[in-house]
Short mmCIF file of C-alpha atoms in Angstrom, two decimals:
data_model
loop_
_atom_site.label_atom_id
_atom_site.label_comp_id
_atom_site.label_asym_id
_atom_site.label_seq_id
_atom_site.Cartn_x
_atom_site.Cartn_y
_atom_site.Cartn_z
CA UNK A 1094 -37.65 79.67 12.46
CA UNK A 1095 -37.93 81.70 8.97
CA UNK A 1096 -40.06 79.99 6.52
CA UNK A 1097 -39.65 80.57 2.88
CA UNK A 1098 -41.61 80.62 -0.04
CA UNK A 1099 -41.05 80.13 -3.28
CA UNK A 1100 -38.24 82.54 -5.16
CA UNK A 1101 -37.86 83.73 -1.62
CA UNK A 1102 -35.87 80.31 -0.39
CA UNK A 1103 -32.15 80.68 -0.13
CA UNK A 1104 -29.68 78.56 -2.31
CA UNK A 1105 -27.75 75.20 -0.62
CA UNK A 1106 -24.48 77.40 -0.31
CA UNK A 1107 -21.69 75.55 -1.86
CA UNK A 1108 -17.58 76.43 -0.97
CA UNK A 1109 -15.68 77.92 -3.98
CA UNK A 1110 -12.53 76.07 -4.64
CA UNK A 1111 -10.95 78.74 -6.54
CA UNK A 1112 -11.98 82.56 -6.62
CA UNK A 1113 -14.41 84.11 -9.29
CA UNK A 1114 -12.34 84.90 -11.96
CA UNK A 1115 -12.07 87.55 -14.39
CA UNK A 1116 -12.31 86.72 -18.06
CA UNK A 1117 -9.53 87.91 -20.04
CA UNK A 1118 -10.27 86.82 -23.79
CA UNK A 1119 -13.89 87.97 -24.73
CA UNK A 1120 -16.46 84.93 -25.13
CA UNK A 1121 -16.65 85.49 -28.72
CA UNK A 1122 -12.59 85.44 -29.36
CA UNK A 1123 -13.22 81.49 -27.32
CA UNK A 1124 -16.27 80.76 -29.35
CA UNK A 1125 -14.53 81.40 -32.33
CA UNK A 1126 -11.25 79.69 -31.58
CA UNK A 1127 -13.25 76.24 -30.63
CA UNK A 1128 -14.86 76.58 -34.24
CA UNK A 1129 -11.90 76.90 -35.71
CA UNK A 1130 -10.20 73.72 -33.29
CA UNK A 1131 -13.63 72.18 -34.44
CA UNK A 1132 -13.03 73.00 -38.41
CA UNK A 1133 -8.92 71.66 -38.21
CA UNK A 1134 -10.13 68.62 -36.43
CA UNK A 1135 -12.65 67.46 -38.77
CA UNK A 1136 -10.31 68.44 -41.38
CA UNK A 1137 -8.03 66.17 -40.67
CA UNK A 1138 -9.86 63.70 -39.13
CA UNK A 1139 -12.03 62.91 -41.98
CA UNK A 1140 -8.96 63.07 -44.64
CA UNK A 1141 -8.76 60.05 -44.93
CA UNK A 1142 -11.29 58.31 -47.44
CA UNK A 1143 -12.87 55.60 -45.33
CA UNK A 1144 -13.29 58.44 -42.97
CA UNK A 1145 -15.27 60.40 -45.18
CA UNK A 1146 -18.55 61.69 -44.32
CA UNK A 1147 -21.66 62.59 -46.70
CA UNK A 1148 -24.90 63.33 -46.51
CA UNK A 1149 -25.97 60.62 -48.79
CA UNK A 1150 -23.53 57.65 -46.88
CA UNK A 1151 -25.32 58.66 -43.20
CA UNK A 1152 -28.26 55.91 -44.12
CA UNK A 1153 -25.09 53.49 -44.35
CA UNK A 1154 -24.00 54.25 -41.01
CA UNK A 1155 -27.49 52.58 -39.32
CA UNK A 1156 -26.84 49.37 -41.68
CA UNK A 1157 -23.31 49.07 -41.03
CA UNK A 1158 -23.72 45.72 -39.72
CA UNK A 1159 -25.82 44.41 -42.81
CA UNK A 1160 -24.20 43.21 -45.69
CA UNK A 1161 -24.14 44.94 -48.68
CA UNK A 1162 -27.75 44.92 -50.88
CA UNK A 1163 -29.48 44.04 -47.51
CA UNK A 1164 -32.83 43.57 -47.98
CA UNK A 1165 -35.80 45.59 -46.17
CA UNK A 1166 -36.09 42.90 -43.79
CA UNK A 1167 -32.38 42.78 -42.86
CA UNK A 1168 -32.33 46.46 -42.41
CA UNK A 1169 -35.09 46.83 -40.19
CA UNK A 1170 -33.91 43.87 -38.22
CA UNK A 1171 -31.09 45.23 -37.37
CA UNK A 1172 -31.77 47.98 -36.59
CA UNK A 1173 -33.66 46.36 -34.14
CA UNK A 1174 -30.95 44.96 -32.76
CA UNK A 1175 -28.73 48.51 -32.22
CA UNK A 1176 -32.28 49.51 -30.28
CA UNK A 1177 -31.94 46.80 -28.29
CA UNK A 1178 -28.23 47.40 -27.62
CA UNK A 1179 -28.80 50.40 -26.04
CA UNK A 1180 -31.39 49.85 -24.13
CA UNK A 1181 -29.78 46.82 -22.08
CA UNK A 1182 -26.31 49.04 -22.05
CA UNK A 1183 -28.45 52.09 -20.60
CA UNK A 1184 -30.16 49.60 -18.24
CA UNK A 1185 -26.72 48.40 -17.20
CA UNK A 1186 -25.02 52.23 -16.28
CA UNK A 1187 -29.05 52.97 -15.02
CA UNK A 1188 -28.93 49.39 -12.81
CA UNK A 1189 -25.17 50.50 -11.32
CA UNK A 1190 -26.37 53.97 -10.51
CA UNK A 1191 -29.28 52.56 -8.76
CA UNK A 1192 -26.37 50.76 -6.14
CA UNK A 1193 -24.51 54.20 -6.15
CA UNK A 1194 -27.56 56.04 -4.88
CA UNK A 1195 -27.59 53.63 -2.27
CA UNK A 1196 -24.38 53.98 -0.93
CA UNK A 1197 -24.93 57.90 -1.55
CA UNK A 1198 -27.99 58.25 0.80
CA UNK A 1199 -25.38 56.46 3.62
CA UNK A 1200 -22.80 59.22 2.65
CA UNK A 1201 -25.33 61.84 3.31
CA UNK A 1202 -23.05 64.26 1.22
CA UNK A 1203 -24.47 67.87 0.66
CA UNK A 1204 -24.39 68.51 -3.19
CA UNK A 1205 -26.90 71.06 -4.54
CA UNK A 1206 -26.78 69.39 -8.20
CA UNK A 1207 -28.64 66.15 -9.25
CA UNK A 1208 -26.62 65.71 -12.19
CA UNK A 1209 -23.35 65.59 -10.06
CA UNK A 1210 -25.06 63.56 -7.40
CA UNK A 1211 -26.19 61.00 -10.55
CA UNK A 1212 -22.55 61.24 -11.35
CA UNK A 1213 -20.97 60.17 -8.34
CA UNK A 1214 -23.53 57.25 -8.06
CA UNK A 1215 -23.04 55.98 -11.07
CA UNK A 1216 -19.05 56.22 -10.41
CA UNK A 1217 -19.62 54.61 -6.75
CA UNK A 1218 -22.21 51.87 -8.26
CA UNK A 1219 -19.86 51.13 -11.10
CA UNK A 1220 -17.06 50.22 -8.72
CA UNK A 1221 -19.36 48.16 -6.70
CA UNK A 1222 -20.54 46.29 -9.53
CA UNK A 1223 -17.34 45.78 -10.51
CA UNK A 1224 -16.21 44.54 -7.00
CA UNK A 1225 -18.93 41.96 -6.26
CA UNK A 1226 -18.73 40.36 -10.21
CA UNK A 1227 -15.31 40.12 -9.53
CA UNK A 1228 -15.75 38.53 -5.65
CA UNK A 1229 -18.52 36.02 -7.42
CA UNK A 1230 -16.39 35.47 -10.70
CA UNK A 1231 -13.44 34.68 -9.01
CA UNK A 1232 -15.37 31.89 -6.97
CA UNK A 1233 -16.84 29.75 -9.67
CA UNK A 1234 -20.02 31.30 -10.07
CA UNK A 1235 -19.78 33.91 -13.76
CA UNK A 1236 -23.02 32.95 -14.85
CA UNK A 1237 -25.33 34.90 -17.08
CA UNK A 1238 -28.27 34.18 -14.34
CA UNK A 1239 -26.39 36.12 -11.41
CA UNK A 1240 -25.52 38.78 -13.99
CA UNK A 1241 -29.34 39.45 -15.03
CA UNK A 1242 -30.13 39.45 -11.43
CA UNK A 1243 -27.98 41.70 -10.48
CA UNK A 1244 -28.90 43.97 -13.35
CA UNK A 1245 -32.22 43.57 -12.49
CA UNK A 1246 -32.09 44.38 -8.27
CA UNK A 1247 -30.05 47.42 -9.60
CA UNK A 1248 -32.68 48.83 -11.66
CA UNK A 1249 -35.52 48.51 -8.92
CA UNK A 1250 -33.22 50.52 -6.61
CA UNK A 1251 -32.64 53.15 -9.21
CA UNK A 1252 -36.38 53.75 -9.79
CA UNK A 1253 -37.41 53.96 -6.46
CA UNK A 1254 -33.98 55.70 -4.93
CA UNK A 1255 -33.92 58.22 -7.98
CA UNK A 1256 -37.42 59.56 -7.34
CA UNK A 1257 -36.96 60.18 -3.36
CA UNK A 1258 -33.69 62.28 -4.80
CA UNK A 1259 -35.37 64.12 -7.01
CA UNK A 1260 -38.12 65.23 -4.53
CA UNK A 1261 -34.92 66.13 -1.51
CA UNK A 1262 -32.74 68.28 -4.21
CA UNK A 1263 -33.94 70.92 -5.28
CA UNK A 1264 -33.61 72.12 -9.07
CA UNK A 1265 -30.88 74.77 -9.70
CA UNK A 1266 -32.78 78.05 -10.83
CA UNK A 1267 -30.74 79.45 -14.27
CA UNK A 1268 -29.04 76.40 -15.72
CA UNK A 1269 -31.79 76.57 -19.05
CA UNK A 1270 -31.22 80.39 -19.56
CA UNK A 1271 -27.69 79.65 -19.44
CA UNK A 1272 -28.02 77.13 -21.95
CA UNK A 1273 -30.30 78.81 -24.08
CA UNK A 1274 -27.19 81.72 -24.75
CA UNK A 1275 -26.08 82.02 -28.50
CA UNK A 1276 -22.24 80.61 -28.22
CA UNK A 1277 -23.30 77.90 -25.55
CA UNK A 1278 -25.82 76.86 -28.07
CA UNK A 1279 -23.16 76.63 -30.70
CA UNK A 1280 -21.38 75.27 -28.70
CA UNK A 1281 -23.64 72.41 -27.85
CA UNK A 1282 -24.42 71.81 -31.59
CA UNK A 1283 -20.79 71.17 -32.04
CA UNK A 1284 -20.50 68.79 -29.20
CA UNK A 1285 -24.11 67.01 -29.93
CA UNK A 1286 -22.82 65.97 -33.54
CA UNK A 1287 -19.65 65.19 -32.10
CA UNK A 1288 -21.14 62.36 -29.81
CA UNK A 1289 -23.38 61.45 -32.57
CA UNK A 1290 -21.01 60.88 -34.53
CA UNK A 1291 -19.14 58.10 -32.39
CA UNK A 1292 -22.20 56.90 -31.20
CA UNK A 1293 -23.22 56.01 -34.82
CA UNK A 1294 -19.37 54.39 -35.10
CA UNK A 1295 -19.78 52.94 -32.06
CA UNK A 1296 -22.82 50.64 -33.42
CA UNK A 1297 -20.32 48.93 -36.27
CA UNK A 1298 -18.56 45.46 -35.99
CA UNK A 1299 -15.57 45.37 -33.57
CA UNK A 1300 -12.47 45.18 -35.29
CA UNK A 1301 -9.98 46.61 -32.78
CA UNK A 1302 -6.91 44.27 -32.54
CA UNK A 1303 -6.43 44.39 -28.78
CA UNK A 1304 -10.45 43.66 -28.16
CA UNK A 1305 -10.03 40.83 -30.21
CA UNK A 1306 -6.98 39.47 -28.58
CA UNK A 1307 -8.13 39.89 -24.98
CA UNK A 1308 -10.29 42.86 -24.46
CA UNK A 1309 -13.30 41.00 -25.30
CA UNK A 1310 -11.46 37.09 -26.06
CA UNK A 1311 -10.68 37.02 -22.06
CA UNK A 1312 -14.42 37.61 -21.12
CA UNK A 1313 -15.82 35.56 -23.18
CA UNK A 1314 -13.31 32.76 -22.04
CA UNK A 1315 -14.67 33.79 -18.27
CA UNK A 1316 -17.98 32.93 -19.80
CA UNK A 1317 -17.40 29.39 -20.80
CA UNK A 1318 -15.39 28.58 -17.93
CA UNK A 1319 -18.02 30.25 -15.49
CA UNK A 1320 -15.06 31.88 -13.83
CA UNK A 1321 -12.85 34.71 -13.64
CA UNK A 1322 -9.61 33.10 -13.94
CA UNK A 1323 -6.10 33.85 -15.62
CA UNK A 1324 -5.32 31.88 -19.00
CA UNK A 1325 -1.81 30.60 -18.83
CA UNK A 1326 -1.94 31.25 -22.95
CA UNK A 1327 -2.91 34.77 -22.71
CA UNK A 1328 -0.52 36.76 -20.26
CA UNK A 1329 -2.30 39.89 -20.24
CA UNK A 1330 -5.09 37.82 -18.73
CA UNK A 1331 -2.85 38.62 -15.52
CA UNK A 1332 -3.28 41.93 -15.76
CA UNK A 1333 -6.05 43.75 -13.55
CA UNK A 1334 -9.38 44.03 -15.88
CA UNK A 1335 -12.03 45.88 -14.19
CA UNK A 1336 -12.81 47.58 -17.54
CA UNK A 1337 -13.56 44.10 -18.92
CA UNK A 1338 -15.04 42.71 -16.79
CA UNK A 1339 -18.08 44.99 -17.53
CA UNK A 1340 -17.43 43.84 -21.02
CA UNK A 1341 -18.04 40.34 -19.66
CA UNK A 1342 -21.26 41.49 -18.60
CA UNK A 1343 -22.34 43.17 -21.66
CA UNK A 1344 -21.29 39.89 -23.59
CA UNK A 1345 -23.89 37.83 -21.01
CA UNK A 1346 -26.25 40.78 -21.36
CA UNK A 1347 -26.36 40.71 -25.28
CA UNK A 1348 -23.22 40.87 -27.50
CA UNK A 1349 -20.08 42.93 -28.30
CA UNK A 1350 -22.14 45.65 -29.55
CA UNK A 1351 -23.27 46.48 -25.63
CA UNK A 1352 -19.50 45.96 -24.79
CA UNK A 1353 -18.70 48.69 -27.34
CA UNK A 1354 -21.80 51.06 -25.73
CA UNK A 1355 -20.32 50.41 -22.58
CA UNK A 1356 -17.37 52.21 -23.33
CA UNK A 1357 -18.94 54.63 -25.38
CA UNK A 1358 -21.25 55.16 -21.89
CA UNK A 1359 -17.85 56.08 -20.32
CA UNK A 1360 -16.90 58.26 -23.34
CA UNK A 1361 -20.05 60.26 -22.41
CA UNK A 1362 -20.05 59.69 -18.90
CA UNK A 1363 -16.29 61.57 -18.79
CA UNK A 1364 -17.62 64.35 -21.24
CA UNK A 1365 -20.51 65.13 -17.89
CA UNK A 1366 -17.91 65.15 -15.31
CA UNK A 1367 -15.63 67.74 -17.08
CA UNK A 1368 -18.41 69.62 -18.02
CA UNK A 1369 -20.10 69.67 -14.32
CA UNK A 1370 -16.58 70.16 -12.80
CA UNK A 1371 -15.59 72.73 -14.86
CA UNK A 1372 -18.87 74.21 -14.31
CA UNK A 1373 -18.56 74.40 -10.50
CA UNK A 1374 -14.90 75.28 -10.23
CA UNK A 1375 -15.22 78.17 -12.97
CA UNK A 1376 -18.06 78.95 -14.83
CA UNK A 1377 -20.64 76.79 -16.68
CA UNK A 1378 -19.04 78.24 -20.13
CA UNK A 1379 -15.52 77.34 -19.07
CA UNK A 1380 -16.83 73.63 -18.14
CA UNK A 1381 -18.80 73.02 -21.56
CA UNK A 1382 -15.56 73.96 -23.19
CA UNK A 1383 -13.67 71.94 -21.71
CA UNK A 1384 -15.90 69.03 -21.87
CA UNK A 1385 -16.06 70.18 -26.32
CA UNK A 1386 -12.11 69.94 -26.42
CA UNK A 1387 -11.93 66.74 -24.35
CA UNK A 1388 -14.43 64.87 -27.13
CA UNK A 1389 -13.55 66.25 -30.09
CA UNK A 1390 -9.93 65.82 -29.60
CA UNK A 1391 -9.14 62.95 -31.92
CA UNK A 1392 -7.86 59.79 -30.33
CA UNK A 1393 -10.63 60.22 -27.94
CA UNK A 1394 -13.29 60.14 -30.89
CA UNK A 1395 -11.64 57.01 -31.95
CA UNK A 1396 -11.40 55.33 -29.22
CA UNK A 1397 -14.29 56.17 -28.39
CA UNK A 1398 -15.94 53.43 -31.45
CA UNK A 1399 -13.82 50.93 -29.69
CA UNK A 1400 -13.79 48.33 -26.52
CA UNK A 1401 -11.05 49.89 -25.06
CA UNK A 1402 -10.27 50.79 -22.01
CA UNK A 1403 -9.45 54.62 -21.71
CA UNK A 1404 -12.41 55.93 -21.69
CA UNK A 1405 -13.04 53.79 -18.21
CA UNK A 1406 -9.70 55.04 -17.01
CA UNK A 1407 -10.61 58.65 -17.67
CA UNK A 1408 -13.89 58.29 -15.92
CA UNK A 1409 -12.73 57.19 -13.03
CA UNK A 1410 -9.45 59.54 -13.18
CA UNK A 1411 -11.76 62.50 -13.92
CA UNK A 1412 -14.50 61.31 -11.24
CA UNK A 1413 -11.23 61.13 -8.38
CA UNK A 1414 -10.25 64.71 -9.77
CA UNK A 1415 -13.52 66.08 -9.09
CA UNK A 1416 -13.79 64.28 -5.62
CA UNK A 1417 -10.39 65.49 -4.59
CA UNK A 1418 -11.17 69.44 -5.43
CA UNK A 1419 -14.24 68.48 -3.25
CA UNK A 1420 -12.51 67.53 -0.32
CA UNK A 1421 -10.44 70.64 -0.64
CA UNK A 1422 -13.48 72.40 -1.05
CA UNK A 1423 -14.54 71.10 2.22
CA UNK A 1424 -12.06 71.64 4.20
CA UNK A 1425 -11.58 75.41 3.62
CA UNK A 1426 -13.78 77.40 6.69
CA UNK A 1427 -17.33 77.24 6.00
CA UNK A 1428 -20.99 77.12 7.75
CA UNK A 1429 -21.42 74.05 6.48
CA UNK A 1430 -21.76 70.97 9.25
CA UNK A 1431 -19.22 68.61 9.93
CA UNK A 1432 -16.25 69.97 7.69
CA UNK A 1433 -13.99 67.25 8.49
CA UNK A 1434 -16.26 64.20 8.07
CA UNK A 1435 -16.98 65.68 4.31
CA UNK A 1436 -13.09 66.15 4.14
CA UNK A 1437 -12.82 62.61 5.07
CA UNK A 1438 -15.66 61.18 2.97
CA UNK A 1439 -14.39 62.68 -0.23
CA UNK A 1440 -10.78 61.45 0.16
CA UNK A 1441 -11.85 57.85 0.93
CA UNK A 1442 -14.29 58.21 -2.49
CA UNK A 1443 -11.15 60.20 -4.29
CA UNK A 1444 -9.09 57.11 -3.72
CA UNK A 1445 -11.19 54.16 -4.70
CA UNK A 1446 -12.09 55.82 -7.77
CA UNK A 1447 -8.26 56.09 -8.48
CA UNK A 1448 -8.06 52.21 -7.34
CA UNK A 1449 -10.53 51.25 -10.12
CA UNK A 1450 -8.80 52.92 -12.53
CA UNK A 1451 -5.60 51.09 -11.50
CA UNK A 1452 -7.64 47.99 -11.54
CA UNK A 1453 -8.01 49.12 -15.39
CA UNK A 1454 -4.31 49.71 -15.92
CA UNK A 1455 -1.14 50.04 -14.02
CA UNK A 1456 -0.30 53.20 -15.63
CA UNK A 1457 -3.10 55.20 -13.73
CA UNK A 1458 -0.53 55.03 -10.10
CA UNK A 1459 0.42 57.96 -12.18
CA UNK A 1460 -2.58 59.58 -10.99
CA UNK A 1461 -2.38 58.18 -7.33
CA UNK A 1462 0.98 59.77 -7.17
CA UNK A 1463 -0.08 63.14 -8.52
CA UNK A 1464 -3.09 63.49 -6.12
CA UNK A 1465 -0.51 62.40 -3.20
CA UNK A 1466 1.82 65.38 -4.11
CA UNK A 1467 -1.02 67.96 -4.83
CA UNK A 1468 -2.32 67.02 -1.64
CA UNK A 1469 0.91 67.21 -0.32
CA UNK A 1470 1.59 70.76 -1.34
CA UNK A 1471 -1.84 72.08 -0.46
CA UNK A 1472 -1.41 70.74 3.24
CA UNK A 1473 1.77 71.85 4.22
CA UNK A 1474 3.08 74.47 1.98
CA UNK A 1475 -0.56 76.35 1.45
CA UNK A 1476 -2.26 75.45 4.65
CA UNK A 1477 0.56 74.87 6.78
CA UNK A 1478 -1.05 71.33 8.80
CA UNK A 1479 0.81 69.43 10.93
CA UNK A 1480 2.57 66.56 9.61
CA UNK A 1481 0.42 63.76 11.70
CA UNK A 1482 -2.94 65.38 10.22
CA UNK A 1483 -1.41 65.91 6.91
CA UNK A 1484 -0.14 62.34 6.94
CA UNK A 1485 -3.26 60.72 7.87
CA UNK A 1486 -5.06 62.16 5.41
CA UNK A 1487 -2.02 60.93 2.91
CA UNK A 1488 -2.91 57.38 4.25
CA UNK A 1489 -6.84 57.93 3.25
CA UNK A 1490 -6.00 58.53 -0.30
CA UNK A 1491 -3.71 55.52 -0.20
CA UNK A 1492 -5.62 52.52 1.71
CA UNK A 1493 -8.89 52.96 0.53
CA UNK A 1494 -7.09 52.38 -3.17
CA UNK A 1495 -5.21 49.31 -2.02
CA UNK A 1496 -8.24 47.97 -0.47
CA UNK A 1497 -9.88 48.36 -4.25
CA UNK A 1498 -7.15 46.83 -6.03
CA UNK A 1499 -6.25 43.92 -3.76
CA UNK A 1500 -8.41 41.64 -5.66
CA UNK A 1501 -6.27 41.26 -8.36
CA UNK A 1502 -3.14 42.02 -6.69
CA UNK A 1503 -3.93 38.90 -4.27
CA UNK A 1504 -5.16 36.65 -7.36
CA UNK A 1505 -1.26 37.27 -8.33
CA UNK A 1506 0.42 36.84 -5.29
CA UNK A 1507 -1.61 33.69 -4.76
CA UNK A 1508 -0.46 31.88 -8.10
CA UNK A 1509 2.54 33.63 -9.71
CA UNK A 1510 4.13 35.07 -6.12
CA UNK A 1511 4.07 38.39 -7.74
CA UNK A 1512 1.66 40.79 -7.28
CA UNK A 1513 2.01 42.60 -10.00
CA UNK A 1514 2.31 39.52 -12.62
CA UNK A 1515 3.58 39.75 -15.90
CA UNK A 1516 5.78 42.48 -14.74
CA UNK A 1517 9.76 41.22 -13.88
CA UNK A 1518 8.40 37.84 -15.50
CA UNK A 1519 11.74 37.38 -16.62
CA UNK A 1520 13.17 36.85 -12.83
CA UNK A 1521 10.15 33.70 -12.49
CA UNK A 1522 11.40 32.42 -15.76
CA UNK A 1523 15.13 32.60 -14.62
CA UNK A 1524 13.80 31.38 -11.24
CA UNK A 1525 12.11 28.40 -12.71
CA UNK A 1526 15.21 27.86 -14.90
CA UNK A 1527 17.70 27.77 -12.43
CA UNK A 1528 15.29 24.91 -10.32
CA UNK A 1529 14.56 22.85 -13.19
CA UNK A 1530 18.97 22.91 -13.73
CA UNK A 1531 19.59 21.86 -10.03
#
């Protein structure tokens, strides 16, 4: 066999999903049109007063959570306590990659990028942290003990599984000089003080009116009862919360401020998959500007600050995206081993990532049914299949999503008969009505 050395080793050949394209509009027409988008959207988004940013009020933003005429010692103290924030929120998202790598190394996968194969860990480990908290919440045992435990068994795995990838992937040869260009540096800047921006917001008090109504008041009611059960006084505790659940554990972990990283972690976290997606199906230019319009745009910012839960919808949305265009990827003809099984592989992790996002909200089966029809079109309109093969991979994208979102589905079923619970409430109330008048 051929040995290489050094430059002389070939590249981990990757499938193109879409032919190398021809750019149209010169890269200085796009760089300029972004800094214009960039100019209309601070414009407006800082119009209003309280919005208003100076170069004297940035101290304020570090002491937002210190009364005013704070004293040294208050300052400094909490400042302290943002540090400490984000270290146990990037312990958490470090802690569910580690379980992601796990399940990754079983996959066996080929992706020439470690920043996509960090992505799809921490998308993977995030579900199955979600999965098992739920499993032990739902039986009696939410405590903070099993939490820190779990945290902690996740971090060991990360450390040790993370430096084994490192040494089996080899770096990418280019991705610095490509950086390094004059626009993508501009464009960078742009997006750095974007995400500094909200990350600065993100530190401040939480005043959003759904986290305090359930987004963060259901959690913490999980916490005191030591279980993850509905609350007959709050009916969106029926709905399916995988987003807060994680908020649970970054009440347990420290406070709401690690709740409010958390879902600034997924702000970012969605930011890296357009940008690495982008950069594989296109070009990496295309993907950084598409990863600059998705966080500056600005409901995004916003919500960004807050412990919603779109920014854990779009992760997971974006993550099955990327997954899907994978398993298309894979099975178009290639040298690469075992086409199928990768077909297979990235349809089964295409549709659990689009069953935790429904286990965030109803409203992503939106994306369930769009991948189904995409999928749909590609196999038997593009690639002419047969309807059984075309069909059973239909079925992957479907059970593996059910399978993700039966927890709450069966919690439901179980006490309301109705899966989907507070939906068509009004038939159990005229039910009810109609027993209690016989």
């Amino acid at each position: 066999m051929a040995k290489y050395k050094g430059k002389n080793k070939p590249e981990l050949q990757t499938n193109k999903i879409v032919p190398d394209l021809i750019p149209v509009i010169p890269a200085v027409v796009i760089a300029f049109l972004v800094l214009v988008w960039t100019l209309i959207v601070y414009q407006n988004y800082f119009a209003n007063p309280s919005y208003s940013i100076s170069l004297a009020a940035v101290p304020h933003f570090f002491t937002a959570s210190v009364s005013p005429g704070a004293n040294l010692q208050q300052i400094v103290s909490t400042q302290i306590n943002h540090c400490l924030a984000l270290i146990l929120t990037a312990g958490l998202f470090l802690a569910m990659t580690g379980y992601g790598l796990l399940i990754w190394r079983r996959l066996n996968l080929t992706i020439t990028s470690i920043s996509e194969t960090l992505l799809f860990a921490c998308g993977i480990g995030t579900g199955i942290t979600i999965l098992t908290i739920l499993i032990i919440g739902m039986s009696g045992f939410f405590y903070a003990g099993v939490v820190y435990c779990w945290v902690a068994a996740g971090l060991v795995l990360f450390f040790c599984l993370a430096a084994v990838m490192y040494k089996t992937i080899p770096p990418q040869p280019g991705e610095r000089k490509k950086s390094r260009d004059g626009i993508n540096f501009v464009l960078w800047t742009v997006l750095a003080i974007s995400v500094a921006i909200n990350f600065i917001s993100a530190l401040t008090p939480e005043t959003f009116y759904d986290s305090l109504v359930y987004h963060l008041s259901i959690p913490q009611q999980w916490i005191y009862n030591h279980k993850i059960a509905p609350i007959e006084t709050i009916h969106m505790s029926f709905y399916p919360l995988n987003i807060q659940l994680l908020y649970g554990i970054g009440l347990m972990l420290m406070d709401e401020k690690v709740a409010k990283l958390i879902h600034f972690g997924f702000y970012c976290l969605t930011i890296t998959a357009i940008l690495l997606a982008g950069k594989k199906i296109f070009s990496y230019r295309a993907g950084l500007c598409a990863a600059l319009i998705f966080a500056t745009i600005p409901l995004s910012m916003f919500i960004s600050w807050r412990t919603g839960i779109e920014h854990g919808l779009a992760f997971f949305e974006t993550l099955a995206l990327f997954a899907f265009l994978n398993a298309l990827a894979a099975g178009m003809p290639s040298e690469q081993p075992q086409p199928e099984r990768n077909k297979f592989l990235w349809l089964v992790l295409c549709s659990a990532f689009v069953g935790l996002a429904i286990g965030g909200k109803y409203t992503s089966l939106l994306s369930l049914l769009s991948l189904l029809a995409t999928f749909g079109f590609v196999s038997f309109i593009i690639y002419r299949q047969k309807f059984s093969a075309g069909l059973k991979h239909c079925l992957l994208i479907i059970i593996p999503c059910l399978i993700v979102i039966s927890p709450w589905f069966g919690r439901n079923l179980i006490i309301k008969g109705n899966p989907l619970y507070p939906f068509s409430w009004h038939k159990d109330v005229q039910m009810q009505t109609k027993g209690t008048n016989a």
